[in-house]
PDB file of N, CA and C in Angstrom:
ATOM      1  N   UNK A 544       0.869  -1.162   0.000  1.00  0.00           N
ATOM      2  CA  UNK A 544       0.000   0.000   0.000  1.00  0.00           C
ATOM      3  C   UNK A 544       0.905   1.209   0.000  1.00  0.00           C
ATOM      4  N   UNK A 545       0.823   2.070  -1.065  1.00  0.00           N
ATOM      5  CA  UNK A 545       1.653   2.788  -1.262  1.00  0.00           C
ATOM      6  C   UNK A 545       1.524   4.705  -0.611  1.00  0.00           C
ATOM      7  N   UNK A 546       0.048   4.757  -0.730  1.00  0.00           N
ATOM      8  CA  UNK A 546      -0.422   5.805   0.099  1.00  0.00           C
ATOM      9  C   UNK A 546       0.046   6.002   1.385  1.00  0.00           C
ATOM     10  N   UNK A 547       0.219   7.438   1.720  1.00  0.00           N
ATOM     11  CA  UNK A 547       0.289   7.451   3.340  1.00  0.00           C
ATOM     12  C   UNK A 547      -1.076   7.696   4.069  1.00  0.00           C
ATOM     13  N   UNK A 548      -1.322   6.792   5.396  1.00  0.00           N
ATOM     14  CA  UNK A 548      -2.717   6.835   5.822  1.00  0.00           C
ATOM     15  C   UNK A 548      -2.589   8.109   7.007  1.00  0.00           C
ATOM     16  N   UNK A 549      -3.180   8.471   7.355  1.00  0.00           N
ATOM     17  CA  UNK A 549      -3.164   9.638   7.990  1.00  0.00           C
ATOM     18  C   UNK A 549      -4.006   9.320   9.606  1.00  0.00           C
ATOM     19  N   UNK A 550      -3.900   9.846  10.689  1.00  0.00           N
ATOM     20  CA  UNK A 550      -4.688   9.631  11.954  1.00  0.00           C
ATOM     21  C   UNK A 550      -5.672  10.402  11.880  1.00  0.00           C
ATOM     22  N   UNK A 551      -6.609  10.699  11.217  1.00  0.00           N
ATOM     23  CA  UNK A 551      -7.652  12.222  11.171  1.00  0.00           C
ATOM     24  C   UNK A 551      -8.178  11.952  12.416  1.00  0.00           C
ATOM     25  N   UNK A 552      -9.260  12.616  12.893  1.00  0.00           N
ATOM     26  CA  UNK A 552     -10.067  12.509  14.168  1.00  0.00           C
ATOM     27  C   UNK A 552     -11.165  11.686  14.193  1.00  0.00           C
ATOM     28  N   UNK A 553     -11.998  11.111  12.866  1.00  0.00           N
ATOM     29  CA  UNK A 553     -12.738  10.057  12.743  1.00  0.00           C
ATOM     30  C   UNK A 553     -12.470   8.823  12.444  1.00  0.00           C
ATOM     31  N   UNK A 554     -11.030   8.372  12.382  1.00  0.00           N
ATOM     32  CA  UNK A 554     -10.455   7.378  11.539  1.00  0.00           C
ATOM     33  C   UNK A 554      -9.460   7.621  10.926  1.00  0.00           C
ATOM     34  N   UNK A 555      -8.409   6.229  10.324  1.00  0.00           N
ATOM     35  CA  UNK A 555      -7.406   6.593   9.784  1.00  0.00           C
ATOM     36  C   UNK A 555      -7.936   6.891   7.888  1.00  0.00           C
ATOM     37  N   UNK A 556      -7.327   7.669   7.327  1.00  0.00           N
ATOM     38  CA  UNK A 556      -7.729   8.611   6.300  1.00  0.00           C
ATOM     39  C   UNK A 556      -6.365   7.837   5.375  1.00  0.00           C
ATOM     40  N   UNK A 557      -7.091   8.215   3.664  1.00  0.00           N
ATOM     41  CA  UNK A 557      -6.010   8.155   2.552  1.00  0.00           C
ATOM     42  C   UNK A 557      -6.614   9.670   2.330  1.00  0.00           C
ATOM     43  N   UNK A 558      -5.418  10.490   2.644  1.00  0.00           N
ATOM     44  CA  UNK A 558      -5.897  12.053   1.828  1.00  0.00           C
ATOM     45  C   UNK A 558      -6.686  12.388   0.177  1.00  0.00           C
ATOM     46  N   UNK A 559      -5.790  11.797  -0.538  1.00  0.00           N
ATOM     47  CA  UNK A 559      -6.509  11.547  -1.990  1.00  0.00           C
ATOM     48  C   UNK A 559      -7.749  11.100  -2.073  1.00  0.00           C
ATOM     49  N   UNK A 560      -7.851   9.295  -1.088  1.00  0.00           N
ATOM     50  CA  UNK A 560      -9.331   8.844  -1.143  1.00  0.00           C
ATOM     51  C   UNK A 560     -10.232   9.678  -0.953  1.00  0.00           C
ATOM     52  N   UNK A 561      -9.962  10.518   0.199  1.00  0.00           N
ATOM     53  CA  UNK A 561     -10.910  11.757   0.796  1.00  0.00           C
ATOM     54  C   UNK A 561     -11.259  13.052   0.161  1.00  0.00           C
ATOM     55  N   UNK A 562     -10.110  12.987  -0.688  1.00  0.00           N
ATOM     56  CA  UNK A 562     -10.557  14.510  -1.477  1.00  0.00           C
ATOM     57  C   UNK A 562     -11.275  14.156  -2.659  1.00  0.00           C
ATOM     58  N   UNK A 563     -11.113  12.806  -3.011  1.00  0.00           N
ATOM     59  CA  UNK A 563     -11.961  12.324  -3.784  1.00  0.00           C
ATOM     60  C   UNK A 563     -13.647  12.035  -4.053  1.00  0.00           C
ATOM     61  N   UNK A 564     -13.536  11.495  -2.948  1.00  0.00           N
ATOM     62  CA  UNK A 564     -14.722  10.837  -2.426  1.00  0.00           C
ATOM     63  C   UNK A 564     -15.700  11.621  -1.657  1.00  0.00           C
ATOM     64  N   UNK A 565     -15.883  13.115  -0.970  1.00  0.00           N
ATOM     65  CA  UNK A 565     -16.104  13.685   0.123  1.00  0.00           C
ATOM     66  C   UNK A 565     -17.279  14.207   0.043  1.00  0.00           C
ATOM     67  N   UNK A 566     -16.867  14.680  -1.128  1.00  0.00           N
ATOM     68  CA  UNK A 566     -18.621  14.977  -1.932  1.00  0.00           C
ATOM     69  C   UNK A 566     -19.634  14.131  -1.605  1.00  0.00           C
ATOM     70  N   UNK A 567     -19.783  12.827  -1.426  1.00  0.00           N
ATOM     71  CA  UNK A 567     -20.656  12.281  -0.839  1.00  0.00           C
ATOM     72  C   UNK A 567     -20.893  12.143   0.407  1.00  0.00           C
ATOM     73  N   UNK A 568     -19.864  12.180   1.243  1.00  0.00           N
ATOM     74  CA  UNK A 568     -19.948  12.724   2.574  1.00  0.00           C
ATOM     75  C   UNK A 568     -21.688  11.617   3.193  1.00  0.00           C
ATOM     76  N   UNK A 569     -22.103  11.257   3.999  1.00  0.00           N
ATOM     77  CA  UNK A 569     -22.779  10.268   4.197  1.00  0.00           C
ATOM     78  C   UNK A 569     -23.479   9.109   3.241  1.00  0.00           C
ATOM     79  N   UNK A 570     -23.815   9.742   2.456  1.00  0.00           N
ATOM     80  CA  UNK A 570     -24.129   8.652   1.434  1.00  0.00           C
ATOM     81  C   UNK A 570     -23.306   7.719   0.301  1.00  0.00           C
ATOM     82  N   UNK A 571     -24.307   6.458   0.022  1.00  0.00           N
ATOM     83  CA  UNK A 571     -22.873   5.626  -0.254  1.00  0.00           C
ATOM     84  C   UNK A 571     -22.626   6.258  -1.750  1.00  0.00           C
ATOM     85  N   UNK A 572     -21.248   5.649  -2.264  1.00  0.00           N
ATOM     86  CA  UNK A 572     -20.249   6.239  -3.219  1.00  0.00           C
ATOM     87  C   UNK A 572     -20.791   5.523  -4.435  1.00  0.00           C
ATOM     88  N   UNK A 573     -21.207   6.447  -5.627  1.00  0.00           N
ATOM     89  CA  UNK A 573     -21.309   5.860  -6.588  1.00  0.00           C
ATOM     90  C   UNK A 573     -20.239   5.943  -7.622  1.00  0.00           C
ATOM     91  N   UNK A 574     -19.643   6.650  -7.550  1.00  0.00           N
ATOM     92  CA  UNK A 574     -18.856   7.129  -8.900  1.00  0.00           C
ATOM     93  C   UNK A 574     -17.080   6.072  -8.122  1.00  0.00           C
ATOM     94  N   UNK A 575     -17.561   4.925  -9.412  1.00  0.00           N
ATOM     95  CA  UNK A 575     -16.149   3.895  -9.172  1.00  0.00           C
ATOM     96  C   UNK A 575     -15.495   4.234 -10.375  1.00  0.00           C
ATOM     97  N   UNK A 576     -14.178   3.886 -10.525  1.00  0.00           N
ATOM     98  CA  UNK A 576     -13.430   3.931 -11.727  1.00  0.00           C
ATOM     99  C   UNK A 576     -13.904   2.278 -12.184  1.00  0.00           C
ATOM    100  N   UNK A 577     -13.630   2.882 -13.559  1.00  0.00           N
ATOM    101  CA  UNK A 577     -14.035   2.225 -14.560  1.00  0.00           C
ATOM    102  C   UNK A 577     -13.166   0.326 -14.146  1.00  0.00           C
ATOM    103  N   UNK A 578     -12.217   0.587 -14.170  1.00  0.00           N
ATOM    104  CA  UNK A 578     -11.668  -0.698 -14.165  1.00  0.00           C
ATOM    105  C   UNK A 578     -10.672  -0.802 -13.096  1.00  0.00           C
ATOM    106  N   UNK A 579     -10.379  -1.864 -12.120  1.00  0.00           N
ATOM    107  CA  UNK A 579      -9.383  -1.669 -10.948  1.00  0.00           C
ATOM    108  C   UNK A 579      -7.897  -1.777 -11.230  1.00  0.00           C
ATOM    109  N   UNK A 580      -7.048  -1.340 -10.923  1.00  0.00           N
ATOM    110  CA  UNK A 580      -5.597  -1.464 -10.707  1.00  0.00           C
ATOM    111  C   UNK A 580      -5.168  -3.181 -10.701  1.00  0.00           C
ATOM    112  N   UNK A 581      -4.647  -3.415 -11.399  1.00  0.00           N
ATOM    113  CA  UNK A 581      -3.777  -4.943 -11.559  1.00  0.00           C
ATOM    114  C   UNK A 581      -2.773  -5.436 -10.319  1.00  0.00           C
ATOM    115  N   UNK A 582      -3.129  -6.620  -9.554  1.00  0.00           N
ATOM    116  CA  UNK A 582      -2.275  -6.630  -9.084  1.00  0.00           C
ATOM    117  C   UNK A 582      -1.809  -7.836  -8.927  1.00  0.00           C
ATOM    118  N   UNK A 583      -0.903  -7.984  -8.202  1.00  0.00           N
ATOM    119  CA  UNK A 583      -0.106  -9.741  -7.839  1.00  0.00           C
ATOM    120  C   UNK A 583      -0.706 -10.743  -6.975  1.00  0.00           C
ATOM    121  N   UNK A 584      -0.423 -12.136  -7.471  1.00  0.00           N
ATOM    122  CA  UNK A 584      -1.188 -12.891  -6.527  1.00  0.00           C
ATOM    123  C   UNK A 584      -1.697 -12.669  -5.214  1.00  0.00           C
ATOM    124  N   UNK A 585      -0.490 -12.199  -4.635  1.00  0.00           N
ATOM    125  CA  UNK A 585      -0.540 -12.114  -3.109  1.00  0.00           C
ATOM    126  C   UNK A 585      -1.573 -10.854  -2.592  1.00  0.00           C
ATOM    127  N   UNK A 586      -0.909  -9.198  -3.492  1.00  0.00           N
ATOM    128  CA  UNK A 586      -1.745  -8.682  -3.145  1.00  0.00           C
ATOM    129  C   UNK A 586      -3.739  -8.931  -3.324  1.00  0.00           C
ATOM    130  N   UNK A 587      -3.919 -10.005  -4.642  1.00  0.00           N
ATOM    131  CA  UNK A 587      -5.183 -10.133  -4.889  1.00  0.00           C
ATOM    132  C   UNK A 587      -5.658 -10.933  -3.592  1.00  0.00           C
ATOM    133  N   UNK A 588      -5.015 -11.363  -3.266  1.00  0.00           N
ATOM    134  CA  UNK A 588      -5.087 -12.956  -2.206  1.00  0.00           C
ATOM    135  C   UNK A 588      -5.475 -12.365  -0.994  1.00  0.00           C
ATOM    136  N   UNK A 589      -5.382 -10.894  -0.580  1.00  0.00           N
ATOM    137  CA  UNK A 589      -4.917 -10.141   0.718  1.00  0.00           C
ATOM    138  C   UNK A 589      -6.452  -9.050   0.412  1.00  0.00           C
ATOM    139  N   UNK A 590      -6.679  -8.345  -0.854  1.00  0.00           N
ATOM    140  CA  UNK A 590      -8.232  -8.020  -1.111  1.00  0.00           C
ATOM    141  C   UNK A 590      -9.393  -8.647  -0.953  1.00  0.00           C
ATOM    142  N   UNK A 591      -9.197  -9.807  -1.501  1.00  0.00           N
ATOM    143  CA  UNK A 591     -10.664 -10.948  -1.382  1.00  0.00           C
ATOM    144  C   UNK A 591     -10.516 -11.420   0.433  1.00  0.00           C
ATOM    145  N   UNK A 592      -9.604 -11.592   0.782  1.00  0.00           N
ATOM    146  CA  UNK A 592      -9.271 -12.190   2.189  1.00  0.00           C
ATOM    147  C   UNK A 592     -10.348 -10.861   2.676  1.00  0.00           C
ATOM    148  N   UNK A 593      -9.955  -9.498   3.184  1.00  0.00           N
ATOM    149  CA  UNK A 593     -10.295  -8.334   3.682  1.00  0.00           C
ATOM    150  C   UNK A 593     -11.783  -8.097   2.751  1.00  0.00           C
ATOM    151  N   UNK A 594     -11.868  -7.952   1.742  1.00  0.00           N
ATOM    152  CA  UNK A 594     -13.499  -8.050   1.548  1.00  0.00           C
ATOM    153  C   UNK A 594     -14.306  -9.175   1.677  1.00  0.00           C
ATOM    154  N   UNK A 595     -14.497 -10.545   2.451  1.00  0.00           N
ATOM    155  CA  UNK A 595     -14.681 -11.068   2.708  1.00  0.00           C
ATOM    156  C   UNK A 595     -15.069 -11.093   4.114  1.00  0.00           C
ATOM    157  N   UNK A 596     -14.035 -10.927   5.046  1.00  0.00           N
ATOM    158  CA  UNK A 596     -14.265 -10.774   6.580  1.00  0.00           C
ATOM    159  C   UNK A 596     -14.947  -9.043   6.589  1.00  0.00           C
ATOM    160  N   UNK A 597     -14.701  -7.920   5.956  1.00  0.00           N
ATOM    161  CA  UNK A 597     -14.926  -6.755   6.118  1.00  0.00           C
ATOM    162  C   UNK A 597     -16.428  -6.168   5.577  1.00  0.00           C
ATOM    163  N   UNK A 598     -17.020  -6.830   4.335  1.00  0.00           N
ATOM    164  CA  UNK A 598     -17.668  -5.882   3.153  1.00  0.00           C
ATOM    165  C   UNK A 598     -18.905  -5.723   4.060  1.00  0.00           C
ATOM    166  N   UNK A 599     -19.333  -6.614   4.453  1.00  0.00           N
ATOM    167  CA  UNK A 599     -20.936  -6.779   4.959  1.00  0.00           C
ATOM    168  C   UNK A 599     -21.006  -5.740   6.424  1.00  0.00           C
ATOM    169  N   UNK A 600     -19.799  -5.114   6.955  1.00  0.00           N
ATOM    170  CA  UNK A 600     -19.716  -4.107   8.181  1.00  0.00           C
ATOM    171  C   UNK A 600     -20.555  -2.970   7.470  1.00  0.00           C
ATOM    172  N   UNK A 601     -21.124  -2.770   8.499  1.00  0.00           N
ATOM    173  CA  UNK A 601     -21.570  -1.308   8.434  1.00  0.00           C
ATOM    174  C   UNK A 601     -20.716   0.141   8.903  1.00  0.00           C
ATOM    175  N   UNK A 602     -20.807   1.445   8.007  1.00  0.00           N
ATOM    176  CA  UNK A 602     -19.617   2.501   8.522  1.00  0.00           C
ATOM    177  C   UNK A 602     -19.024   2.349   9.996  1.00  0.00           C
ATOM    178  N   UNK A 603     -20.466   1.961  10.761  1.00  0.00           N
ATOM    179  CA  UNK A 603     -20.343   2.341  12.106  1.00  0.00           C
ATOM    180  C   UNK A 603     -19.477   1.105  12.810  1.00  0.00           C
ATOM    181  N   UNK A 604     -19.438  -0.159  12.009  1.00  0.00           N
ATOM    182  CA  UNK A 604     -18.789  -0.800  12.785  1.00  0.00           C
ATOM    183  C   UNK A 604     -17.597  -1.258  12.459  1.00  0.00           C
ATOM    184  N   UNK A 605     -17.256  -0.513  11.180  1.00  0.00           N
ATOM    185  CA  UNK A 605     -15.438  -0.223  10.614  1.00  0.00           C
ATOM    186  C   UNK A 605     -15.214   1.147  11.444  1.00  0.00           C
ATOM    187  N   UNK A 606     -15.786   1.894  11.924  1.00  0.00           N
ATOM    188  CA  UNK A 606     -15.341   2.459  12.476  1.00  0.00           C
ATOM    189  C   UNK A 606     -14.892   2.539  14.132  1.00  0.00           C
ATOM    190  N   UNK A 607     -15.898   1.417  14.429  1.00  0.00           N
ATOM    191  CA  UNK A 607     -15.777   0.743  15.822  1.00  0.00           C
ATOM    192  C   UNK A 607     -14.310  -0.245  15.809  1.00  0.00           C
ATOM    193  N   UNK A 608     -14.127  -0.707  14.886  1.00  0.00           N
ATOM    194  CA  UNK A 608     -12.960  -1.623  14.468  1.00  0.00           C
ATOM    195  C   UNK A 608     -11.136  -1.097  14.791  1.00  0.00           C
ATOM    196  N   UNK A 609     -11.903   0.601  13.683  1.00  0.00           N
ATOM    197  CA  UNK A 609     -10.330   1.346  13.622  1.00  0.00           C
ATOM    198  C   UNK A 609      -9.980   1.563  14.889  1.00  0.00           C
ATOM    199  N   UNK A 610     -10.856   1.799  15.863  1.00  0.00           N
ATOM    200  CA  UNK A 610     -10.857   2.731  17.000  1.00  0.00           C
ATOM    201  C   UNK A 610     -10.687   1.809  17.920  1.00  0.00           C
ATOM    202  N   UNK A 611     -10.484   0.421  17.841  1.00  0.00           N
ATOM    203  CA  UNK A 611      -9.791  -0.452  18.955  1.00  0.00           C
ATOM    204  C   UNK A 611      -8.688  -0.363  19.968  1.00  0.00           C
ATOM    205  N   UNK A 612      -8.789  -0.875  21.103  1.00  0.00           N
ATOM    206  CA  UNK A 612      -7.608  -0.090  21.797  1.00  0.00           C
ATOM    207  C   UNK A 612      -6.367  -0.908  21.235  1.00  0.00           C
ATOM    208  N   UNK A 613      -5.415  -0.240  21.340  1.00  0.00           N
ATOM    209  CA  UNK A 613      -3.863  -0.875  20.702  1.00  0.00           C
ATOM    210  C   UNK A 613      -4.232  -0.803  19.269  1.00  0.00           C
ATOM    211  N   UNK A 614      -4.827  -0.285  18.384  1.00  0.00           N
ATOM    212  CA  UNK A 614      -4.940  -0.072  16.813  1.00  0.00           C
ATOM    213  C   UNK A 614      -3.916   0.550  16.527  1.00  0.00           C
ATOM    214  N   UNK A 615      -3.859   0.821  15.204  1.00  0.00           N
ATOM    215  CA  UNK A 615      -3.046   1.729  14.727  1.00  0.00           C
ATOM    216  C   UNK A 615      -3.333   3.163  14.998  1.00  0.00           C
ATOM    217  N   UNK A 616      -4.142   3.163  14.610  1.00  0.00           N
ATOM    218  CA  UNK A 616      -5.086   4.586  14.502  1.00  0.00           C
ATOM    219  C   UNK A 616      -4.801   5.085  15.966  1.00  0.00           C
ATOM    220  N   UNK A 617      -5.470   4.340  17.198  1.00  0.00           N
ATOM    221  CA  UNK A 617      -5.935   4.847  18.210  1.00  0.00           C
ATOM    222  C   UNK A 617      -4.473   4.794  19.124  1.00  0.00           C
ATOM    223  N   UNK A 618      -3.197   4.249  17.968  1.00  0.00           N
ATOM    224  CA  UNK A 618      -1.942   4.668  18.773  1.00  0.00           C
ATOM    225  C   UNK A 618      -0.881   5.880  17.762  1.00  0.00           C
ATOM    226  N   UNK A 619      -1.632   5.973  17.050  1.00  0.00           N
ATOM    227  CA  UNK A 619      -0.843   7.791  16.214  1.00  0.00           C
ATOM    228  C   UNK A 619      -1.853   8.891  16.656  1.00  0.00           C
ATOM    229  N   UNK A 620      -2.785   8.706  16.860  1.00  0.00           N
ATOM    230  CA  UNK A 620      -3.908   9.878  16.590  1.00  0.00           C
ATOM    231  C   UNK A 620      -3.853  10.231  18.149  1.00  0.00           C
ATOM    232  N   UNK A 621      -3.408  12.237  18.108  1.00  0.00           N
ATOM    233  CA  UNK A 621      -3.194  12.821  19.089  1.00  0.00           C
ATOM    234  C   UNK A 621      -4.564  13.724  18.974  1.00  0.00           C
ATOM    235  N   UNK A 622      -5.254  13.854  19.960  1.00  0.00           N
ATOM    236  CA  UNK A 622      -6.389  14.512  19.717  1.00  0.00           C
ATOM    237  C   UNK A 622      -5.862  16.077  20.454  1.00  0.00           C
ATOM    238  N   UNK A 623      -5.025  16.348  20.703  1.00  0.00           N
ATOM    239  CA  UNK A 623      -4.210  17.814  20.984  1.00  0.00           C
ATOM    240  C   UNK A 623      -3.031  18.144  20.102  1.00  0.00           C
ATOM    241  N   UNK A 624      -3.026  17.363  19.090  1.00  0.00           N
ATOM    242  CA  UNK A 624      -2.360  18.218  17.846  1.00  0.00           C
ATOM    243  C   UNK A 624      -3.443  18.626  16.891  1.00  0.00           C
ATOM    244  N   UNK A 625      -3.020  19.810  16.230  1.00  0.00           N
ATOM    245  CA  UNK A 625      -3.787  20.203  14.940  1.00  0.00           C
ATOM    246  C   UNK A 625      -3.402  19.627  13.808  1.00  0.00           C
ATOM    247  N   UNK A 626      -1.918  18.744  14.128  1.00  0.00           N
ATOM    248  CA  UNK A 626      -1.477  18.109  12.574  1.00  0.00           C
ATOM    249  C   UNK A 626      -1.695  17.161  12.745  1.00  0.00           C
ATOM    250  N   UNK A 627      -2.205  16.022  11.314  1.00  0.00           N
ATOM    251  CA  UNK A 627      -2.401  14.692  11.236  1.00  0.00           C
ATOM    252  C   UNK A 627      -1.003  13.418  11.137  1.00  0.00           C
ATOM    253  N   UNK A 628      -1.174  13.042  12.208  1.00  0.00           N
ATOM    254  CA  UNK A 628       0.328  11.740  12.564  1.00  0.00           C
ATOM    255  C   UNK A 628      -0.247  10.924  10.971  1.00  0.00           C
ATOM    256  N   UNK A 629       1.325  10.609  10.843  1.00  0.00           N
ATOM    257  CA  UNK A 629       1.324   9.255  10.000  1.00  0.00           C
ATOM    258  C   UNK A 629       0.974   8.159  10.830  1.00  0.00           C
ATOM    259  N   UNK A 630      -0.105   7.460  10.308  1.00  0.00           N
ATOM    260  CA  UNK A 630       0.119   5.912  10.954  1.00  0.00           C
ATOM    261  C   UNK A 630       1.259   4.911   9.772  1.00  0.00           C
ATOM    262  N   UNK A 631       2.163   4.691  10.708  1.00  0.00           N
ATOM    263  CA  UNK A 631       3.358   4.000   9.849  1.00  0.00           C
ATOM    264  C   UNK A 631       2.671   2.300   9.341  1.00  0.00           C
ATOM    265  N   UNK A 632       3.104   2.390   8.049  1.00  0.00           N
ATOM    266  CA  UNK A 632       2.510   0.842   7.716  1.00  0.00           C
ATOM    267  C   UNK A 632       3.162   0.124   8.103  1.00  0.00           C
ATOM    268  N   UNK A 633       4.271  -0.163   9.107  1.00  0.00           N
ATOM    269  CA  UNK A 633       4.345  -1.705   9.510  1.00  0.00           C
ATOM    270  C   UNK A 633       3.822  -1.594  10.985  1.00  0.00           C
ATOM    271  N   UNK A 634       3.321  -0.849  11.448  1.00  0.00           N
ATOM    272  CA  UNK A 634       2.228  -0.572  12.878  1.00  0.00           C
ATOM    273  C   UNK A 634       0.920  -1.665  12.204  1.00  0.00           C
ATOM    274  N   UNK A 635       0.316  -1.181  10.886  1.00  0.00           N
ATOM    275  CA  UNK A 635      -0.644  -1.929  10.567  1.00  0.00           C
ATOM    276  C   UNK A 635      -0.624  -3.188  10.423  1.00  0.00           C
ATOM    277  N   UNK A 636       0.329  -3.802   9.358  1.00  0.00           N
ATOM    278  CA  UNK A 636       0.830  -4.977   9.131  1.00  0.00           C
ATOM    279  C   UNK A 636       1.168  -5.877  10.357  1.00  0.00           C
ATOM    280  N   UNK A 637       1.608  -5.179  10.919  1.00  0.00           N
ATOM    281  CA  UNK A 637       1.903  -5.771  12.842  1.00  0.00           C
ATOM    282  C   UNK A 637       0.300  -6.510  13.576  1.00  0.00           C
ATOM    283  N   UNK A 638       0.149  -5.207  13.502  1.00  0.00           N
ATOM    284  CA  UNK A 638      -1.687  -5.338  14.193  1.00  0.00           C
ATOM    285  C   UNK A 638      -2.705  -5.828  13.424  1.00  0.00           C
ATOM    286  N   UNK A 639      -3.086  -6.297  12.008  1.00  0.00           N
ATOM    287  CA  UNK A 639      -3.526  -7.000  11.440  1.00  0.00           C
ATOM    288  C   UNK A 639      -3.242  -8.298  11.659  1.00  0.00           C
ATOM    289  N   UNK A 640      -1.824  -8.573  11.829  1.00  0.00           N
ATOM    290  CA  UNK A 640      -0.876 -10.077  11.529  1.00  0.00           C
ATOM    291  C   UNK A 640      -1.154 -10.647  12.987  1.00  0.00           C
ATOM    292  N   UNK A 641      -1.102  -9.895  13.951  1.00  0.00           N
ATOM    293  CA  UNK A 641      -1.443 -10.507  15.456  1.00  0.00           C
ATOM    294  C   UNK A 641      -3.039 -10.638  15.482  1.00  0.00           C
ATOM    295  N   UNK A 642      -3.788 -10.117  14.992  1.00  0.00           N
ATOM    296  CA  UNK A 642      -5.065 -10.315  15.092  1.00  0.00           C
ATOM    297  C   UNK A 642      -5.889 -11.570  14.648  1.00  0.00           C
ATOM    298  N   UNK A 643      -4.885 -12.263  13.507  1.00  0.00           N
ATOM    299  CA  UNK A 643      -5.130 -13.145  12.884  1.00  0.00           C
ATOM    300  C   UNK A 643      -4.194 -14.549  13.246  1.00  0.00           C
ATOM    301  N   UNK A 644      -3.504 -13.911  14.256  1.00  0.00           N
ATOM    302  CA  UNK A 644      -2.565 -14.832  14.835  1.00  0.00           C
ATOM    303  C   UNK A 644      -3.040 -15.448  16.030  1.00  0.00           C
ATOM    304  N   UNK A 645      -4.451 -14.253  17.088  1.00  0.00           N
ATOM    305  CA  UNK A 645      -4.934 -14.591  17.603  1.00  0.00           C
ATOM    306  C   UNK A 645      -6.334 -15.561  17.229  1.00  0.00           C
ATOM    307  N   UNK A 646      -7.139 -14.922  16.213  1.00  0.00           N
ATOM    308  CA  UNK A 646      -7.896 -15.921  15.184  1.00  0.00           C
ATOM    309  C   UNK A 646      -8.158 -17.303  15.313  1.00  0.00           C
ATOM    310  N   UNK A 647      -6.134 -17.542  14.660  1.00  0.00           N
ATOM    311  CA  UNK A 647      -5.733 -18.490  14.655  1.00  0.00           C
ATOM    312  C   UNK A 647      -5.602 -19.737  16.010  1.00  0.00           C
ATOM    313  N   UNK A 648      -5.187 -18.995  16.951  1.00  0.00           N
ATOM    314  CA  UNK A 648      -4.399 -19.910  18.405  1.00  0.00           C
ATOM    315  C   UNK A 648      -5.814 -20.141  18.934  1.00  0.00           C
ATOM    316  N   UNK A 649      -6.876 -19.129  18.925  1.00  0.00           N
ATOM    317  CA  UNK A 649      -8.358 -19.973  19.558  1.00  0.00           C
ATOM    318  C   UNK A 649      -9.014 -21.021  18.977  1.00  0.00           C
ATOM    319  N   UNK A 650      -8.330 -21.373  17.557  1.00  0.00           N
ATOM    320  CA  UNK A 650      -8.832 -22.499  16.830  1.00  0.00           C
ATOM    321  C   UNK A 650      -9.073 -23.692  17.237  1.00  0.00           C
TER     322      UNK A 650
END
C-alpha cells in the first residue's frame, strides 16, 4: 500500500481517497473507476481475504474496528495536535498479523 494513511479525528484517512470521495460525505459512493488497478497474486489474495471478513460491516462498525484499543489509529492519533500523525505501515501490518494470529491460536 503505497499511500500514506493519515490519523484524522474520525479514523485513519487516505488524503486523496478523501478529497476524492467527500462529496458524498454520508451517502454511499457511486462514482467507481471504470476498471481496478492490476495486481499480484498475493496482493489479490490479501483483497478478497479483507473483503470477505470486512464488506458486509456497516460505517459504524469499521469504524468501531479502527478505534480499537492498541490499533493503529488509536496509537498515532493525538487529539491535541492540529497536525495529522502518520500511521506508519508496519504498525498496521503488525496489528492486522497478530489479530489473525490470535484468530488463529483460539482455533
Amino acid at each position: 500500500f503505497h499511500e500514506t494513511i493519515f490519523a484524522w479525528k474520525h479514523g485513519p484517512v487516505v488524503k486523496d481517497l478523501y478529497d476524492k470521495y467527500k462529496s458524498f460525505k454520508g451517502t454511499p459512493i457511486t462514482d467507481f473507476p471504470e476498471s481496478a488497478p492490476e495486481l499480484d497474486d498475493c496482493a489479490e489474495t490479501v483483497v478478497k481475504h479483507v473483503w470477505e471478513v470486512y464488506a458486509a460491516c456497516s460505517d459504524m462498525q469499521l469504524s468501531e474496528i479502527t478505534h480499537r484499543p492498541n490499533s493503529p489509529w488509536r496509537r498515532f492519533y493525538n487529539p491535541y495536535e492540529w497536525s495529522y500523525e502518520v500511521i506508519q505501515p508496519m504498525s498496521i501490518r503488525d496489528y492486522f498479523k497478530s489479530i489473525k494470529k490470535q484468530k488463529n491460536d483460539t482455533r
